[in-house]
PDB file of C-alpha atoms in Angstrom:
ATOM      1  CA  UNK U 115      18.054 -34.757  -2.683  1.00 80.00           C
ATOM      2  CA  UNK U 116      14.596 -36.257  -2.722  1.00 92.00           C
ATOM      3  CA  UNK U 117      12.099 -35.142  -5.344  1.00 95.00           C
ATOM      4  CA  UNK U 118       9.703 -34.063  -2.586  1.00 95.00           C
ATOM      5  CA  UNK U 119      12.379 -31.790  -1.141  1.00 94.00           C
ATOM      6  CA  UNK U 120      13.034 -30.226  -4.536  1.00 96.00           C
ATOM      7  CA  UNK U 121       9.303 -29.625  -5.007  1.00 97.00           C
ATOM      8  CA  UNK U 122       9.140 -28.050  -1.544  1.00 97.00           C
ATOM      9  CA  UNK U 123      12.045 -25.727  -2.368  1.00 97.00           C
ATOM     10  CA  UNK U 124      10.416 -24.682  -5.667  1.00 98.00           C
ATOM     11  CA  UNK U 125       7.145 -24.135  -3.802  1.00 98.00           C
ATOM     12  CA  UNK U 126       8.872 -21.946  -1.218  1.00 98.00           C
ATOM     13  CA  UNK U 127      10.601 -19.839  -3.867  1.00 98.00           C
ATOM     14  CA  UNK U 128       7.446 -19.346  -5.942  1.00 98.00           C
ATOM     15  CA  UNK U 129       5.374 -18.481  -2.877  1.00 98.00           C
ATOM     16  CA  UNK U 130       7.998 -15.985  -1.710  1.00 98.00           C
ATOM     17  CA  UNK U 131       8.263 -14.393  -5.158  1.00 98.00           C
ATOM     18  CA  UNK U 132       4.542 -13.781  -5.487  1.00 98.00           C
ATOM     19  CA  UNK U 133       4.293 -12.637  -1.861  1.00 97.00           C
ATOM     20  CA  UNK U 134       7.176 -10.242  -2.447  1.00 98.00           C
ATOM     21  CA  UNK U 135       5.424  -8.826  -5.502  1.00 97.00           C
ATOM     22  CA  UNK U 136       2.262  -8.058  -3.545  1.00 97.00           C
ATOM     23  CA  UNK U 137       4.207  -6.779  -0.530  1.00 97.00           C
ATOM     24  CA  UNK U 138       6.331  -4.412  -2.635  1.00 97.00           C
ATOM     25  CA  UNK U 139       3.267  -3.232  -4.498  1.00 95.00           C
ATOM     26  CA  UNK U 140       1.320  -2.598  -1.297  1.00 95.00           C
ATOM     27  CA  UNK U 141       4.041  -0.659   0.497  1.00 95.00           C
ATOM     28  CA  UNK U 142       5.427   1.355  -2.413  1.00 97.00           C
ATOM     29  CA  UNK U 143       3.681   1.300  -5.779  1.00 96.00           C
ATOM     30  CA  UNK U 144       0.154   2.084  -4.569  1.00 96.00           C
ATOM     31  CA  UNK U 145       1.527   4.930  -2.472  1.00 97.00           C
ATOM     32  CA  UNK U 146       3.267   6.463  -5.473  1.00 97.00           C
ATOM     33  CA  UNK U 147       0.294   5.943  -7.760  1.00 98.00           C
ATOM     34  CA  UNK U 148      -1.972   7.559  -5.187  1.00 97.00           C
ATOM     35  CA  UNK U 149      -0.106  10.843  -5.640  1.00 98.00           C
ATOM     36  CA  UNK U 150      -0.911  11.029  -9.372  1.00 98.00           C
ATOM     37  CA  UNK U 151      -3.731  13.018 -10.931  1.00 98.00           C
ATOM     38  CA  UNK U 152      -6.826  11.056 -11.893  1.00 98.00           C
ATOM     39  CA  UNK U 153      -5.820  10.800 -15.554  1.00 98.00           C
ATOM     40  CA  UNK U 154      -2.209   9.890 -14.738  1.00 98.00           C
ATOM     41  CA  UNK U 155      -3.372   7.312 -12.219  1.00 98.00           C
ATOM     42  CA  UNK U 156      -5.735   5.576 -14.635  1.00 98.00           C
ATOM     43  CA  UNK U 157      -3.160   5.582 -17.440  1.00 98.00           C
ATOM     44  CA  UNK U 158      -0.511   4.170 -15.103  1.00 98.00           C
ATOM     45  CA  UNK U 159      -2.836   1.426 -13.858  1.00 98.00           C
ATOM     46  CA  UNK U 160      -3.832   0.516 -17.402  1.00 98.00           C
ATOM     47  CA  UNK U 161      -0.167   0.236 -18.335  1.00 98.00           C
ATOM     48  CA  UNK U 162       0.779  -1.784 -15.238  1.00 97.00           C
ATOM     49  CA  UNK U 163      -2.173  -4.141 -15.658  1.00 97.00           C
ATOM     50  CA  UNK U 164      -1.203  -4.785 -19.274  1.00 97.00           C
ATOM     51  CA  UNK U 165       2.500  -5.267 -18.549  1.00 97.00           C
ATOM     52  CA  UNK U 166       2.037  -7.678 -15.674  1.00 97.00           C
ATOM     53  CA  UNK U 167       0.488 -10.158 -18.099  1.00 96.00           C
ATOM     54  CA  UNK U 168       3.860 -11.679 -18.957  1.00 98.00           C
ATOM     55  CA  UNK U 169       5.465 -15.130 -18.682  1.00 98.00           C
ATOM     56  CA  UNK U 170       7.549 -14.324 -15.601  1.00 96.00           C
ATOM     57  CA  UNK U 171       4.481 -13.242 -13.643  1.00 97.00           C
ATOM     58  CA  UNK U 172       2.399 -16.183 -14.877  1.00 97.00           C
ATOM     59  CA  UNK U 173       5.102 -18.702 -13.901  1.00 97.00           C
ATOM     60  CA  UNK U 174       5.189 -17.422 -10.322  1.00 97.00           C
ATOM     61  CA  UNK U 175       1.451 -16.723  -9.961  1.00 98.00           C
ATOM     62  CA  UNK U 176       0.170 -19.921 -11.592  1.00 98.00           C
ATOM     63  CA  UNK U 177       3.169 -21.954 -10.447  1.00 98.00           C
ATOM     64  CA  UNK U 178       2.353 -21.193  -6.828  1.00 98.00           C
ATOM     65  CA  UNK U 179      -1.260 -22.255  -7.411  1.00 98.00           C
ATOM     66  CA  UNK U 180       0.026 -25.583  -8.767  1.00 98.00           C
ATOM     67  CA  UNK U 181       3.001 -26.247  -6.503  1.00 98.00           C
ATOM     68  CA  UNK U 182       1.315 -25.544  -3.152  1.00 98.00           C
ATOM     69  CA  UNK U 183      -1.368 -28.227  -3.598  1.00 98.00           C
ATOM     70  CA  UNK U 184       1.185 -30.539  -5.233  1.00 98.00           C
ATOM     71  CA  UNK U 185       3.498 -30.145  -2.240  1.00 98.00           C
ATOM     72  CA  UNK U 186       0.646 -30.812   0.170  1.00 98.00           C
ATOM     73  CA  UNK U 187      -0.245 -33.935  -1.785  1.00 98.00           C
ATOM     74  CA  UNK U 188       3.358 -35.169  -1.830  1.00 97.00           C
ATOM     75  CA  UNK U 189       3.693 -34.698   1.934  1.00 97.00           C
ATOM     76  CA  UNK U 190       0.396 -36.331   2.877  1.00 96.00           C
ATOM     77  CA  UNK U 191       1.031 -38.658   5.748  1.00 93.00           C
ATOM     78  CA  UNK U 192       3.876 -36.443   7.033  1.00 94.00           C
ATOM     79  CA  UNK U 193       2.376 -34.228   9.718  1.00 94.00           C
ATOM     80  CA  UNK U 194       2.889 -31.414  10.508  1.00 96.00           C
ATOM     81  CA  UNK U 195       4.480 -30.663   7.081  1.00 97.00           C
ATOM     82  CA  UNK U 196       1.307 -31.710   5.282  1.00 97.00           C
ATOM     83  CA  UNK U 197      -0.836 -29.522   7.542  1.00 98.00           C
ATOM     84  CA  UNK U 198       1.351 -26.463   6.976  1.00 98.00           C
ATOM     85  CA  UNK U 199       1.339 -26.999   3.203  1.00 98.00           C
ATOM     86  CA  UNK U 200      -2.405 -27.574   3.118  1.00 98.00           C
ATOM     87  CA  UNK U 201      -2.978 -24.352   5.071  1.00 98.00           C
ATOM     88  CA  UNK U 202      -0.561 -22.497   2.768  1.00 98.00           C
ATOM     89  CA  UNK U 203      -2.367 -23.839  -0.291  1.00 98.00           C
ATOM     90  CA  UNK U 204      -5.788 -22.862   1.066  1.00 98.00           C
ATOM     91  CA  UNK U 205      -4.595 -19.372   2.020  1.00 98.00           C
ATOM     92  CA  UNK U 206      -3.077 -18.858  -1.419  1.00 98.00           C
ATOM     93  CA  UNK U 207      -5.908 -20.346  -3.465  1.00 98.00           C
ATOM     94  CA  UNK U 208      -8.606 -18.434  -1.586  1.00 98.00           C
ATOM     95  CA  UNK U 209      -6.918 -15.213  -0.470  1.00 98.00           C
ATOM     96  CA  UNK U 210      -4.541 -14.618  -3.378  1.00 98.00           C
ATOM     97  CA  UNK U 211      -5.611 -16.563  -6.450  1.00 98.00           C
ATOM     98  CA  UNK U 212      -9.344 -16.352  -5.719  1.00 98.00           C
ATOM     99  CA  UNK U 213      -9.289 -12.653  -4.845  1.00 98.00           C
ATOM    100  CA  UNK U 214      -7.217 -11.910  -7.939  1.00 98.00           C
ATOM    101  CA  UNK U 215      -9.445 -13.846 -10.334  1.00 98.00           C
ATOM    102  CA  UNK U 216     -12.732 -12.849  -8.695  1.00 98.00           C
ATOM    103  CA  UNK U 217     -11.904  -9.257  -7.781  1.00 98.00           C
ATOM    104  CA  UNK U 218      -8.832  -7.614  -9.270  1.00 98.00           C
ATOM    105  CA  UNK U 219      -8.978  -9.130 -12.765  1.00 98.00           C
ATOM    106  CA  UNK U 220     -12.578  -8.018 -13.475  1.00 98.00           C
ATOM    107  CA  UNK U 221     -11.664  -4.538 -12.259  1.00 98.00           C
ATOM    108  CA  UNK U 222      -8.546  -4.523 -14.433  1.00 98.00           C
ATOM    109  CA  UNK U 223     -10.610  -5.618 -17.445  1.00 98.00           C
ATOM    110  CA  UNK U 224     -13.137  -2.837 -16.867  1.00 98.00           C
ATOM    111  CA  UNK U 225     -10.343  -0.286 -16.520  1.00 98.00           C
ATOM    112  CA  UNK U 226      -8.673  -1.571 -19.672  1.00 98.00           C
ATOM    113  CA  UNK U 227     -11.873  -0.879 -21.651  1.00 98.00           C
ATOM    114  CA  UNK U 228     -12.185   2.631 -20.237  1.00 98.00           C
ATOM    115  CA  UNK U 229     -11.292   5.223 -22.879  1.00 98.00           C
ATOM    116  CA  UNK U 230      -9.441   7.887 -20.917  1.00 98.00           C
ATOM    117  CA  UNK U 231      -8.678  10.178 -23.846  1.00 98.00           C
ATOM    118  CA  UNK U 232     -12.354  10.510 -24.823  1.00 98.00           C
ATOM    119  CA  UNK U 233     -13.766  10.803 -21.310  1.00 98.00           C
ATOM    120  CA  UNK U 234     -14.780  13.859 -19.344  1.00 98.00           C
ATOM    121  CA  UNK U 235     -12.946  14.967 -16.225  1.00 98.00           C
ATOM    122  CA  UNK U 236     -15.950  13.848 -14.182  1.00 98.00           C
ATOM    123  CA  UNK U 237     -16.043  10.385 -15.821  1.00 98.00           C
ATOM    124  CA  UNK U 238     -12.314   9.988 -15.158  1.00 98.00           C
ATOM    125  CA  UNK U 239     -12.744  11.012 -11.522  1.00 98.00           C
ATOM    126  CA  UNK U 240     -15.684   8.607 -11.169  1.00 98.00           C
ATOM    127  CA  UNK U 241     -13.685   5.748 -12.677  1.00 98.00           C
ATOM    128  CA  UNK U 242     -10.820   6.349 -10.272  1.00 98.00           C
ATOM    129  CA  UNK U 243     -13.211   6.609  -7.317  1.00 98.00           C
ATOM    130  CA  UNK U 244     -14.825   3.304  -8.298  1.00 97.00           C
ATOM    131  CA  UNK U 245     -11.469   1.603  -8.868  1.00 98.00           C
ATOM    132  CA  UNK U 246      -8.670   2.764  -6.581  1.00 98.00           C
ATOM    133  CA  UNK U 247      -9.865   2.101  -3.025  1.00 97.00           C
ATOM    134  CA  UNK U 248     -11.473  -1.253  -3.816  1.00 98.00           C
ATOM    135  CA  UNK U 249      -8.471  -2.399  -5.894  1.00 98.00           C
ATOM    136  CA  UNK U 250      -6.053  -1.380  -3.130  1.00 98.00           C
ATOM    137  CA  UNK U 251      -8.182  -3.139  -0.504  1.00 98.00           C
ATOM    138  CA  UNK U 252      -8.185  -6.349  -2.549  1.00 98.00           C
ATOM    139  CA  UNK U 253      -4.433  -6.062  -3.027  1.00 97.00           C
ATOM    140  CA  UNK U 254      -3.998  -5.676   0.724  1.00 98.00           C
ATOM    141  CA  UNK U 255      -5.974  -8.898   1.182  1.00 98.00           C
ATOM    142  CA  UNK U 256      -3.741 -10.616  -1.387  1.00 98.00           C
ATOM    143  CA  UNK U 257      -0.646  -9.326   0.401  1.00 98.00           C
ATOM    144  CA  UNK U 258      -1.788 -10.575   3.806  1.00 98.00           C
ATOM    145  CA  UNK U 259      -2.722 -14.006   2.460  1.00 98.00           C
ATOM    146  CA  UNK U 260       0.560 -14.218   0.541  1.00 98.00           C
ATOM    147  CA  UNK U 261       2.483 -13.568   3.742  1.00 98.00           C
ATOM    148  CA  UNK U 262       0.381 -16.145   5.582  1.00 98.00           C
ATOM    149  CA  UNK U 263       1.154 -18.658   2.825  1.00 98.00           C
ATOM    150  CA  UNK U 264       4.863 -17.909   3.081  1.00 98.00           C
ATOM    151  CA  UNK U 265       4.802 -18.391   6.855  1.00 98.00           C
ATOM    152  CA  UNK U 266       3.156 -21.792   6.471  1.00 98.00           C
ATOM    153  CA  UNK U 267       5.613 -22.858   3.753  1.00 98.00           C
ATOM    154  CA  UNK U 268       8.559 -21.793   5.927  1.00 98.00           C
ATOM    155  CA  UNK U 269       7.097 -23.834   8.785  1.00 98.00           C
ATOM    156  CA  UNK U 270       6.779 -26.816   6.442  1.00 98.00           C
ATOM    157  CA  UNK U 271      10.425 -26.396   5.444  1.00 96.00           C
ATOM    158  CA  UNK U 272      11.533 -26.177   9.072  1.00 96.00           C
ATOM    159  CA  UNK U 273       9.577 -29.276  10.077  1.00 95.00           C
ATOM    160  CA  UNK U 274      10.550 -31.279   6.995  1.00 91.00           C
ATOM    161  CA  UNK U 275      13.189 -33.819   8.004  1.00 78.00           C
ATOM    162  CA  UNK U 276      14.340 -34.417   4.393  1.00 65.00           C
ATOM    163  CA  UNK U 277      16.031 -31.018   3.969  1.00 52.00           C
TER     164      UNK U 277
END
């Protein structure tokens, strides 16, 4: 097996793993969290946002950000594989990585600093109102762009003659 094929397989797996995370979150976790009281919701989100900062998540999230451009670079001069991988990389870096770093992470950091136990019911309600809909919207964007990235990587795999 060629090294480029191995890199493409790793890229496909990482892209699918991170896309699956966002897909599962969008169609199940946010729905369940939405049923919680304001205090329960904020506590659950604080806990989830702290727990996701682990090596397994970072390997898939950061690995995808590295392997998609690497794959595109390795397949330069091999259209349409290069084109699919470049589009996948752009979709991921802008719509997943960029939205996460520029949108969700700052919101998570603000929520992490919010002291639920010493806040009024109104402050808790306000925090949820300011957080939930925007965070879910950004996660929907990340889900859509993850799926788009996966589609492009699958196309690259199908059109790659080395597999």
